[in-house]
Amino acid sequence: MSDSISKESISIQKSSSVISQDSNSMSSPLPQSQGNVHLSTLDTIPQSITRPTSSKPDDEEAQLGSEEEEEDIIEVKDPAPVLPMNSGYSWVVLTCAFFINFCAWGNNSAFAVYFAYYSSHNDTLYKGATGVDFAAIGGITFGVGLLFAPLINFITGKIGSRGALSIGNVIQFVALFLTSFDSHNQLWQLYLTQGLLQSFGLAFLGIPCFTILPQWFNNKPIGEKYIISDRMLTLSQGLASAGSGAGGILFNLGMQKVLQVYDVRWALRVQSFISIFVVSLSIFFLRVRKNPNVKIAFTFFNKDVFFFPGFWGGVLYLVFAMFGYVVLLYSLADWTLSLGYSEYQGSIVAALISLGIMIGRPIVGLLSDRFGAISTAAYSYLICAILSLAMWIPARNYATAIALGILTGAVSGTVFPTVATITLNIVNFRFSKFNVTFYMEWVFLGAAAIVSPVIGIALKKSELGPTQYAHCSIFVGISFICIFIELMILRGFIISTREIATKEMTDEEYFGIRPSMSRIITNTFRFKGVEGI
């Protein structure tokens, strides 16, 4: 009996020691400027053991009983251990996100092949249809579903991320499969299936992936030695969004081959079955990381966020990025045809854009975690502006078209690996407001994506020749220059806001901060002493 009590006392002492260590870790102040440290620190602190205990009963039996009772309370109230970040199952989730993007955004990239095919066969397929019709369908596919991002956020809160992804998987399959059975070539059916219906499939699949990964990856402070595995917040998004590039390669080249050997209907059917199988497998292995210390708001709208200037900085970033990215993505294949090359060669250029995406986005993510997401995105789009104005306009041969596809693909989609991290910076790593801010921003992204292809086709000259897309290239280049200017100002705003903000501020107080313009301009090009912006 005494031996068992002795062993039990030793066990309780060890448990008390662990509790003491955790309580001490709570009392140490967190650095104000390192918002990302908050997450990694809080993840190690169970909520139920944050109350210190100092009672000392008179006799040993009472003390033993009290400690046993305290241990019982801990077992009941202590939540399940939070899985570690940047390792273990995080990589499984990242792989799942990669393949979901592979099918969601990869399918969207493949519309360039169908766009070129519809445009060159509109007399036999859809009589009376014009290039504007097919551009409008592309815009609907990309953007209409994104307009309902706040609703998707609300649904995700009700049924979970895996449930929302499953809805998107079914919708996308039905959209592509129904398009393949449009035997009467009715343009309105194409608007509804490959346009409207597929856009909701893309939205339900594409958006939740961006909000799942920040739950599994974070950035630790840069120590004496820079370790990539400690700085994975944006890199994880870059690796996952590279899936859209891989999907674009497969669907652009693969569906072009099926289209040539069989017809457009079989290309759509093959694409639909590949997508539903791969996404279903990914959803099966996907897990959402439970963190009891963070309560995420799955709401439609937040007034404080909406009137926060930083939110509108994020909105402008997404709008200008869509103006440039979508016009470029949907135009290069058809522009290659205007140079006198074949449809197959146009599909090669479209596929090489996807190759650039697959290579470039992880690199952008890596650089963002090292030098800051906003700074990396700003200079990436400055490079893309130079490519659009100095390379696209004078391009006259297939070799230049190939180089342009790879290079612009690598940097033009920088918005996708960086948008989640930039949004986190805007809300100062307040995870409770991350989802609602992120989904509210995507409403404007969806609106810009809808009109972008129509803008591109309207700027296209009617006469065939090398200069047919000259106005488009100028529009794309100016859009990317606007991104550089806007992001640098946003950078100065965020730095200024963090100088004013305190750890004790409520969400309402933080989103009410309004730094002076002189302070913002001063901080716009400040790089020393600023990490991760």
PDB file of N, CA, C and O in Angstrom, residues 24-90:
ATOM      1  N   ASN A  24       4.430  28.997 -16.029  1.00  0.00           N
ATOM      2  CA  ASN A  24       5.497  29.981 -16.172  1.00  0.00           C
ATOM      3  C   ASN A  24       5.587  30.486 -17.601  1.00  0.00           C
ATOM      4  O   ASN A  24       5.858  31.648 -17.859  1.00  0.00           O
ATOM      5  N   SER A  25       5.380  29.558 -18.575  1.00  0.00           N
ATOM      6  CA  SER A  25       5.439  29.969 -19.976  1.00  0.00           C
ATOM      7  C   SER A  25       4.338  30.951 -20.310  1.00  0.00           C
ATOM      8  O   SER A  25       4.478  31.797 -21.170  1.00  0.00           O
ATOM      9  N   MET A  26       3.225  30.864 -19.565  1.00  0.00           N
ATOM     10  CA  MET A  26       2.130  31.802 -19.800  1.00  0.00           C
ATOM     11  C   MET A  26       2.489  33.198 -19.320  1.00  0.00           C
ATOM     12  O   MET A  26       2.067  34.197 -19.875  1.00  0.00           O
ATOM     13  N   SER A  27       3.280  33.270 -18.253  1.00  0.00           N
ATOM     14  CA  SER A  27       3.560  34.560 -17.661  1.00  0.00           C
ATOM     15  C   SER A  27       4.590  35.365 -18.417  1.00  0.00           C
ATOM     16  O   SER A  27       4.688  36.563 -18.257  1.00  0.00           O
ATOM     17  N   SER A  28       5.379  34.708 -19.280  1.00  0.00           N
ATOM     18  CA  SER A  28       6.384  35.442 -20.033  1.00  0.00           C
ATOM     19  C   SER A  28       5.732  36.249 -21.131  1.00  0.00           C
ATOM     20  O   SER A  28       4.897  35.764 -21.843  1.00  0.00           O
ATOM     21  N   PRO A  29       6.113  37.525 -21.241  1.00  0.00           N
ATOM     22  CA  PRO A  29       5.460  38.367 -22.262  1.00  0.00           C
ATOM     23  C   PRO A  29       5.846  37.960 -23.652  1.00  0.00           C
ATOM     24  O   PRO A  29       6.954  37.527 -23.904  1.00  0.00           O
ATOM     25  N   LEU A  30       4.912  38.117 -24.578  1.00  0.00           N
ATOM     26  CA  LEU A  30       5.168  37.817 -25.979  1.00  0.00           C
ATOM     27  C   LEU A  30       5.590  39.089 -26.690  1.00  0.00           C
ATOM     28  O   LEU A  30       5.063  40.159 -26.426  1.00  0.00           O
ATOM     29  N   PRO A  31       6.534  38.984 -27.624  1.00  0.00           N
ATOM     30  CA  PRO A  31       6.973  40.185 -28.342  1.00  0.00           C
ATOM     31  C   PRO A  31       5.835  40.804 -29.129  1.00  0.00           C
ATOM     32  O   PRO A  31       5.088  40.117 -29.793  1.00  0.00           O
ATOM     33  N   GLN A  32       5.742  42.113 -29.057  1.00  0.00           N
ATOM     34  CA  GLN A  32       4.631  42.804 -29.718  1.00  0.00           C
ATOM     35  C   GLN A  32       4.733  42.714 -31.224  1.00  0.00           C
ATOM     36  O   GLN A  32       3.753  42.556 -31.918  1.00  0.00           O
ATOM     37  N   SER A  33       5.953  42.827 -31.759  1.00  0.00           N
ATOM     38  CA  SER A  33       6.119  42.883 -33.207  1.00  0.00           C
ATOM     39  C   SER A  33       6.059  41.542 -33.875  1.00  0.00           C
ATOM     40  O   SER A  33       5.949  41.442 -35.070  1.00  0.00           O
ATOM     41  N   GLN A  34       6.156  40.459 -33.099  1.00  0.00           N
ATOM     42  CA  GLN A  34       6.156  39.134 -33.699  1.00  0.00           C
ATOM     43  C   GLN A  34       4.807  38.482 -33.518  1.00  0.00           C
ATOM     44  O   GLN A  34       4.625  37.613 -32.680  1.00  0.00           O
ATOM     45  N   GLY A  35       3.812  38.918 -34.295  1.00  0.00           N
ATOM     46  CA  GLY A  35       2.466  38.354 -34.163  1.00  0.00           C
ATOM     47  C   GLY A  35       2.444  36.882 -34.445  1.00  0.00           C
ATOM     48  O   GLY A  35       1.672  36.140 -33.886  1.00  0.00           O
ATOM     49  N   ASN A  36       3.349  36.396 -35.327  1.00  0.00           N
ATOM     50  CA  ASN A  36       3.320  34.981 -35.658  1.00  0.00           C
ATOM     51  C   ASN A  36       3.818  34.116 -34.525  1.00  0.00           C
ATOM     52  O   ASN A  36       3.570  32.937 -34.482  1.00  0.00           O
ATOM     53  N   VAL A  37       4.552  34.707 -33.564  1.00  0.00           N
ATOM     54  CA  VAL A  37       5.004  33.912 -32.420  1.00  0.00           C
ATOM     55  C   VAL A  37       3.839  33.551 -31.538  1.00  0.00           C
ATOM     56  O   VAL A  37       3.849  32.538 -30.875  1.00  0.00           O
ATOM     57  N   HIS A  38       2.819  34.392 -31.522  1.00  0.00           N
ATOM     58  CA  HIS A  38       1.659  34.136 -30.663  1.00  0.00           C
ATOM     59  C   HIS A  38       1.072  32.765 -30.938  1.00  0.00           C
ATOM     60  O   HIS A  38       0.720  32.033 -30.039  1.00  0.00           O
ATOM     61  N   LEU A  39       0.976  32.414 -32.201  1.00  0.00           N
ATOM     62  CA  LEU A  39       0.342  31.149 -32.559  1.00  0.00           C
ATOM     63  C   LEU A  39       1.163  29.975 -32.074  1.00  0.00           C
ATOM     64  O   LEU A  39       0.667  29.065 -31.442  1.00  0.00           O
ATOM     65  N   SER A  40       2.488  30.001 -32.352  1.00  0.00           N
ATOM     66  CA  SER A  40       3.318  28.867 -31.981  1.00  0.00           C
ATOM     67  C   SER A  40       3.410  28.728 -30.472  1.00  0.00           C
ATOM     68  O   SER A  40       3.555  27.651 -29.936  1.00  0.00           O
ATOM     69  N   THR A  41       3.330  29.864 -29.728  1.00  0.00           N
ATOM     70  CA  THR A  41       3.381  29.790 -28.278  1.00  0.00           C
ATOM     71  C   THR A  41       2.068  29.292 -27.715  1.00  0.00           C
ATOM     72  O   THR A  41       2.027  28.401 -26.864  1.00  0.00           O
ATOM     73  N   LEU A  42       0.981  29.855 -28.188  1.00  0.00           N
ATOM     74  CA  LEU A  42      -0.328  29.450 -27.671  1.00  0.00           C
ATOM     75  C   LEU A  42      -0.640  28.004 -27.965  1.00  0.00           C
ATOM     76  O   LEU A  42      -1.355  27.355 -27.212  1.00  0.00           O
ATOM     77  N   ASP A  43      -0.115  27.474 -29.060  1.00  0.00           N
ATOM     78  CA  ASP A  43      -0.405  26.095 -29.416  1.00  0.00           C
ATOM     79  C   ASP A  43       0.108  25.117 -28.379  1.00  0.00           C
ATOM     80  O   ASP A  43      -0.328  23.978 -28.318  1.00  0.00           O
ATOM     81  N   THR A  44       1.066  25.525 -27.555  1.00  0.00           N
ATOM     82  CA  THR A  44       1.638  24.612 -26.560  1.00  0.00           C
ATOM     83  C   THR A  44       0.977  24.749 -25.203  1.00  0.00           C
ATOM     84  O   THR A  44       1.372  24.098 -24.262  1.00  0.00           O
ATOM     85  N   ILE A  45      -0.046  25.616 -25.063  1.00  0.00           N
ATOM     86  CA  ILE A  45      -0.641  25.900 -23.753  1.00  0.00           C
ATOM     87  C   ILE A  45      -2.075  25.417 -23.697  1.00  0.00           C
ATOM     88  O   ILE A  45      -2.952  26.034 -24.275  1.00  0.00           O
ATOM     89  N   PRO A  46      -2.371  24.295 -23.055  1.00  0.00           N
ATOM     90  CA  PRO A  46      -3.761  23.883 -22.879  1.00  0.00           C
ATOM     91  C   PRO A  46      -4.510  24.882 -22.003  1.00  0.00           C
ATOM     92  O   PRO A  46      -3.985  25.346 -20.999  1.00  0.00           O
ATOM     93  N   GLN A  47      -5.733  25.181 -22.371  1.00  0.00           N
ATOM     94  CA  GLN A  47      -6.488  26.196 -21.650  1.00  0.00           C
ATOM     95  C   GLN A  47      -6.779  25.799 -20.205  1.00  0.00           C
ATOM     96  O   GLN A  47      -6.848  26.640 -19.332  1.00  0.00           O
ATOM     97  N   SER A  48      -6.959  24.531 -19.924  1.00  0.00           N
ATOM     98  CA  SER A  48      -7.437  24.113 -18.613  1.00  0.00           C
ATOM     99  C   SER A  48      -6.362  24.158 -17.545  1.00  0.00           C
ATOM    100  O   SER A  48      -6.657  23.958 -16.381  1.00  0.00           O
ATOM    101  N   ILE A  49      -5.104  24.419 -17.898  1.00  0.00           N
ATOM    102  CA  ILE A  49      -4.061  24.404 -16.875  1.00  0.00           C
ATOM    103  C   ILE A  49      -3.441  25.784 -16.705  1.00  0.00           C
ATOM    104  O   ILE A  49      -2.319  25.935 -16.261  1.00  0.00           O
ATOM    105  N   THR A  50      -4.177  26.793 -17.055  1.00  0.00           N
ATOM    106  CA  THR A  50      -3.659  28.148 -16.923  1.00  0.00           C
ATOM    107  C   THR A  50      -3.926  28.732 -15.537  1.00  0.00           C
ATOM    108  O   THR A  50      -3.431  29.808 -15.236  1.00  0.00           O
ATOM    109  N   ARG A  51      -4.670  28.057 -14.659  1.00  0.00           N
ATOM    110  CA  ARG A  51      -4.921  28.541 -13.308  1.00  0.00           C
ATOM    111  C   ARG A  51      -3.881  27.983 -12.362  1.00  0.00           C
ATOM    112  O   ARG A  51      -3.745  26.768 -12.213  1.00  0.00           O
ATOM    113  N   PRO A  52      -3.088  28.798 -11.688  1.00  0.00           N
ATOM    114  CA  PRO A  52      -2.104  28.279 -10.741  1.00  0.00           C
ATOM    115  C   PRO A  52      -2.793  27.734  -9.502  1.00  0.00           C
ATOM    116  O   PRO A  52      -3.835  28.230  -9.071  1.00  0.00           O
ATOM    117  N   THR A  53      -2.226  26.705  -8.885  1.00  0.00           N
ATOM    118  CA  THR A  53      -2.771  26.112  -7.661  1.00  0.00           C
ATOM    119  C   THR A  53      -1.701  26.172  -6.583  1.00  0.00           C
ATOM    120  O   THR A  53      -0.547  25.831  -6.818  1.00  0.00           O
ATOM    121  N   SER A  54      -2.071  26.592  -5.389  1.00  0.00           N
ATOM    122  CA  SER A  54      -1.092  26.737  -4.315  1.00  0.00           C
ATOM    123  C   SER A  54      -1.610  26.241  -2.979  1.00  0.00           C
ATOM    124  O   SER A  54      -1.106  26.586  -1.940  1.00  0.00           O
ATOM    125  N   SER A  55      -2.682  25.435  -2.958  1.00  0.00           N
ATOM    126  CA  SER A  55      -3.242  24.942  -1.702  1.00  0.00           C
ATOM    127  C   SER A  55      -2.358  23.864  -1.098  1.00  0.00           C
ATOM    128  O   SER A  55      -1.807  23.029  -1.795  1.00  0.00           O
ATOM    129  N   LYS A  56      -2.175  23.853   0.260  1.00  0.00           N
ATOM    130  CA  LYS A  56      -1.339  22.881   0.974  1.00  0.00           C
ATOM    131  C   LYS A  56      -2.127  22.321   2.148  1.00  0.00           C
ATOM    132  O   LYS A  56      -2.179  22.901   3.218  1.00  0.00           O
ATOM    133  N   PRO A  57      -2.785  21.168   1.994  1.00  0.00           N
ATOM    134  CA  PRO A  57      -3.545  20.554   3.091  1.00  0.00           C
ATOM    135  C   PRO A  57      -2.621  20.167   4.235  1.00  0.00           C
ATOM    136  O   PRO A  57      -1.428  19.944   4.049  1.00  0.00           O
ATOM    137  N   ASP A  58      -3.209  20.045   5.442  1.00  0.00           N
ATOM    138  CA  ASP A  58      -2.410  19.759   6.639  1.00  0.00           C
ATOM    139  C   ASP A  58      -1.844  18.361   6.637  1.00  0.00           C
ATOM    140  O   ASP A  58      -0.677  18.140   6.942  1.00  0.00           O
ATOM    141  N   ASP A  59      -2.627  17.369   6.337  1.00  0.00           N
ATOM    142  CA  ASP A  59      -2.141  16.000   6.433  1.00  0.00           C
ATOM    143  C   ASP A  59      -1.892  15.426   5.043  1.00  0.00           C
ATOM    144  O   ASP A  59      -2.398  15.921   4.051  1.00  0.00           O
ATOM    145  N   GLU A  60      -1.106  14.368   4.975  1.00  0.00           N
ATOM    146  CA  GLU A  60      -0.696  13.782   3.706  1.00  0.00           C
ATOM    147  C   GLU A  60      -1.870  13.213   2.942  1.00  0.00           C
ATOM    148  O   GLU A  60      -1.951  13.322   1.727  1.00  0.00           O
ATOM    149  N   GLU A  61      -2.838  12.597   3.682  1.00  0.00           N
ATOM    150  CA  GLU A  61      -3.981  11.996   3.006  1.00  0.00           C
ATOM    151  C   GLU A  61      -4.827  13.059   2.307  1.00  0.00           C
ATOM    152  O   GLU A  61      -5.267  12.877   1.176  1.00  0.00           O
ATOM    153  N   ALA A  62      -5.022  14.188   2.990  1.00  0.00           N
ATOM    154  CA  ALA A  62      -5.803  15.267   2.382  1.00  0.00           C
ATOM    155  C   ALA A  62      -5.088  15.844   1.171  1.00  0.00           C
ATOM    156  O   ALA A  62      -5.702  16.183   0.174  1.00  0.00           O
ATOM    157  N   GLN A  63      -3.729  15.957   1.316  1.00  0.00           N
ATOM    158  CA  GLN A  63      -2.956  16.486   0.190  1.00  0.00           C
ATOM    159  C   GLN A  63      -3.054  15.566  -1.014  1.00  0.00           C
ATOM    160  O   GLN A  63      -3.240  16.011  -2.145  1.00  0.00           O
ATOM    161  N   LEU A  64      -2.949  14.241  -0.753  1.00  0.00           N
ATOM    162  CA  LEU A  64      -3.043  13.278  -1.844  1.00  0.00           C
ATOM    163  C   LEU A  64      -4.399  13.344  -2.511  1.00  0.00           C
ATOM    164  O   LEU A  64      -4.525  13.353  -3.727  1.00  0.00           O
ATOM    165  N   GLY A  65      -5.450  13.427  -1.700  1.00  0.00           N
ATOM    166  CA  GLY A  65      -6.796  13.495  -2.249  1.00  0.00           C
ATOM    167  C   GLY A  65      -7.015  14.756  -3.062  1.00  0.00           C
ATOM    168  O   GLY A  65      -7.646  14.734  -4.101  1.00  0.00           O
ATOM    169  N   SER A  66      -6.456  15.885  -2.567  1.00  0.00           N
ATOM    170  CA  SER A  66      -6.621  17.140  -3.295  1.00  0.00           C
ATOM    171  C   SER A  66      -5.925  17.098  -4.643  1.00  0.00           C
ATOM    172  O   SER A  66      -6.456  17.551  -5.650  1.00  0.00           O
ATOM    173  N   GLU A  67      -4.674  16.526  -4.643  1.00  0.00           N
ATOM    174  CA  GLU A  67      -3.928  16.459  -5.884  1.00  0.00           C
ATOM    175  C   GLU A  67      -4.575  15.501  -6.872  1.00  0.00           C
ATOM    176  O   GLU A  67      -4.576  15.734  -8.078  1.00  0.00           O
ATOM    177  N   GLU A  68      -5.141  14.391  -6.341  1.00  0.00           N
ATOM    178  CA  GLU A  68      -5.848  13.458  -7.218  1.00  0.00           C
ATOM    179  C   GLU A  68      -7.060  14.144  -7.843  1.00  0.00           C
ATOM    180  O   GLU A  68      -7.353  13.976  -9.026  1.00  0.00           O
ATOM    181  N   GLU A  69      -7.755  14.960  -7.012  1.00  0.00           N
ATOM    182  CA  GLU A  69      -8.926  15.655  -7.531  1.00  0.00           C
ATOM    183  C   GLU A  69      -8.532  16.654  -8.615  1.00  0.00           C
ATOM    184  O   GLU A  69      -9.183  16.764  -9.644  1.00  0.00           O
ATOM    185  N   GLU A  70      -7.387  17.374  -8.367  1.00  0.00           N
ATOM    186  CA  GLU A  70      -6.933  18.333  -9.377  1.00  0.00           C
ATOM    187  C   GLU A  70      -6.560  17.630 -10.666  1.00  0.00           C
ATOM    188  O   GLU A  70      -6.874  18.088 -11.758  1.00  0.00           O
ATOM    189  N   GLU A  71      -5.910  16.449 -10.535  1.00  0.00           N
ATOM    190  CA  GLU A  71      -5.510  15.709 -11.720  1.00  0.00           C
ATOM    191  C   GLU A  71      -6.731  15.235 -12.491  1.00  0.00           C
ATOM    192  O   GLU A  71      -6.746  15.242 -13.720  1.00  0.00           O
ATOM    193  N   ASP A  72      -7.792  14.856 -11.769  1.00  0.00           N
ATOM    194  CA  ASP A  72      -9.020  14.433 -12.431  1.00  0.00           C
ATOM    195  C   ASP A  72      -9.622  15.587 -13.220  1.00  0.00           C
ATOM    196  O   ASP A  72     -10.101  15.402 -14.337  1.00  0.00           O
ATOM    197  N   ILE A  73      -9.579  16.797 -12.645  1.00  0.00           N
ATOM    198  CA  ILE A  73     -10.129  17.961 -13.337  1.00  0.00           C
ATOM    199  C   ILE A  73      -9.366  18.220 -14.616  1.00  0.00           C
ATOM    200  O   ILE A  73      -9.922  18.505 -15.670  1.00  0.00           O
ATOM    201  N   ILE A  74      -8.047  18.072 -14.558  1.00  0.00           N
ATOM    202  CA  ILE A  74      -7.220  18.293 -15.742  1.00  0.00           C
ATOM    203  C   ILE A  74      -7.575  17.290 -16.827  1.00  0.00           C
ATOM    204  O   ILE A  74      -7.692  17.619 -17.995  1.00  0.00           O
ATOM    205  N   GLU A  75      -7.780  16.030 -16.434  1.00  0.00           N
ATOM    206  CA  GLU A  75      -8.094  15.004 -17.425  1.00  0.00           C
ATOM    207  C   GLU A  75      -9.435  15.281 -18.102  1.00  0.00           C
ATOM    208  O   GLU A  75      -9.606  15.009 -19.276  1.00  0.00           O
ATOM    209  N   VAL A  76     -10.359  15.854 -17.365  1.00  0.00           N
ATOM    210  CA  VAL A  76     -11.675  16.119 -17.937  1.00  0.00           C
ATOM    211  C   VAL A  76     -11.656  17.359 -18.828  1.00  0.00           C
ATOM    212  O   VAL A  76     -12.164  17.360 -19.927  1.00  0.00           O
ATOM    213  N   LYS A  77     -11.006  18.435 -18.354  1.00  0.00           N
ATOM    214  CA  LYS A  77     -11.104  19.719 -19.041  1.00  0.00           C
ATOM    215  C   LYS A  77      -9.997  19.954 -20.054  1.00  0.00           C
ATOM    216  O   LYS A  77     -10.144  20.780 -20.937  1.00  0.00           O
ATOM    217  N   ASP A  78      -8.872  19.284 -19.918  1.00  0.00           N
ATOM    218  CA  ASP A  78      -7.765  19.518 -20.834  1.00  0.00           C
ATOM    219  C   ASP A  78      -8.129  19.023 -22.232  1.00  0.00           C
ATOM    220  O   ASP A  78      -8.514  17.871 -22.392  1.00  0.00           O
ATOM    221  N   PRO A  79      -8.037  19.878 -23.255  1.00  0.00           N
ATOM    222  CA  PRO A  79      -8.381  19.442 -24.605  1.00  0.00           C
ATOM    223  C   PRO A  79      -7.367  18.465 -25.158  1.00  0.00           C
ATOM    224  O   PRO A  79      -6.276  18.301 -24.605  1.00  0.00           O
ATOM    225  N   ALA A  80      -7.721  17.815 -26.251  1.00  0.00           N
ATOM    226  CA  ALA A  80      -6.794  16.889 -26.886  1.00  0.00           C
ATOM    227  C   ALA A  80      -5.541  17.644 -27.325  1.00  0.00           C
ATOM    228  O   ALA A  80      -5.604  18.822 -27.673  1.00  0.00           O
ATOM    229  N   PRO A  81      -4.369  16.990 -27.282  1.00  0.00           N
ATOM    230  CA  PRO A  81      -3.130  17.673 -27.654  1.00  0.00           C
ATOM    231  C   PRO A  81      -3.213  18.246 -29.063  1.00  0.00           C
ATOM    232  O   PRO A  81      -3.706  17.606 -29.978  1.00  0.00           O
ATOM    233  N   VAL A  82      -2.742  19.485 -29.209  1.00  0.00           N
ATOM    234  CA  VAL A  82      -2.732  20.130 -30.513  1.00  0.00           C
ATOM    235  C   VAL A  82      -1.566  19.581 -31.318  1.00  0.00           C
ATOM    236  O   VAL A  82      -0.430  19.554 -30.849  1.00  0.00           O
ATOM    237  N   LEU A  83      -1.838  19.103 -32.524  1.00  0.00           N
ATOM    238  CA  LEU A  83      -0.787  18.518 -33.348  1.00  0.00           C
ATOM    239  C   LEU A  83       0.253  19.573 -33.704  1.00  0.00           C
ATOM    240  O   LEU A  83      -0.063  20.738 -33.880  1.00  0.00           O
ATOM    241  N   PRO A  84       1.529  19.186 -33.788  1.00  0.00           N
ATOM    242  CA  PRO A  84       2.589  20.168 -34.057  1.00  0.00           C
ATOM    243  C   PRO A  84       2.481  20.765 -35.448  1.00  0.00           C
ATOM    244  O   PRO A  84       1.940  20.163 -36.364  1.00  0.00           O
ATOM    245  N   MET A  85       3.040  21.964 -35.572  1.00  0.00           N
ATOM    246  CA  MET A  85       3.027  22.668 -36.847  1.00  0.00           C
ATOM    247  C   MET A  85       4.337  22.418 -37.584  1.00  0.00           C
ATOM    248  O   MET A  85       5.342  22.042 -36.996  1.00  0.00           O
ATOM    249  N   ASN A  86       4.298  22.650 -38.919  1.00  0.00           N
ATOM    250  CA  ASN A  86       5.492  22.565 -39.775  1.00  0.00           C
ATOM    251  C   ASN A  86       6.104  21.168 -39.846  1.00  0.00           C
ATOM    252  O   ASN A  86       7.246  21.016 -40.284  1.00  0.00           O
ATOM    253  N   SER A  87       5.387  20.155 -39.398  1.00  0.00           N
ATOM    254  CA  SER A  87       5.956  18.805 -39.444  1.00  0.00           C
ATOM    255  C   SER A  87       4.839  17.783 -39.317  1.00  0.00           C
ATOM    256  O   SER A  87       3.682  18.124 -39.084  1.00  0.00           O
ATOM    257  N   GLY A  88       5.216  16.502 -39.474  1.00  0.00           N
ATOM    258  CA  GLY A  88       4.261  15.425 -39.275  1.00  0.00           C
ATOM    259  C   GLY A  88       3.097  15.482 -40.244  1.00  0.00           C
ATOM    260  O   GLY A  88       3.280  15.518 -41.460  1.00  0.00           O
ATOM    261  N   TYR A  89       1.877  15.517 -39.699  1.00  0.00           N
ATOM    262  CA  TYR A  89       0.680  15.468 -40.537  1.00  0.00           C
ATOM    263  C   TYR A  89       0.490  16.749 -41.346  1.00  0.00           C
ATOM    264  O   TYR A  89      -0.308  16.789 -42.286  1.00  0.00           O
ATOM    265  N   SER A  90       1.227  17.796 -40.988  1.00  0.00           N
ATOM    266  CA  SER A  90       1.162  19.036 -41.764  1.00  0.00           C
ATOM    267  C   SER A  90       1.473  18.770 -43.235  1.00  0.00           C
ATOM    268  O   SER A  90       0.860  19.349 -44.134  1.00  0.00           O
TER     269      SER A  90
END
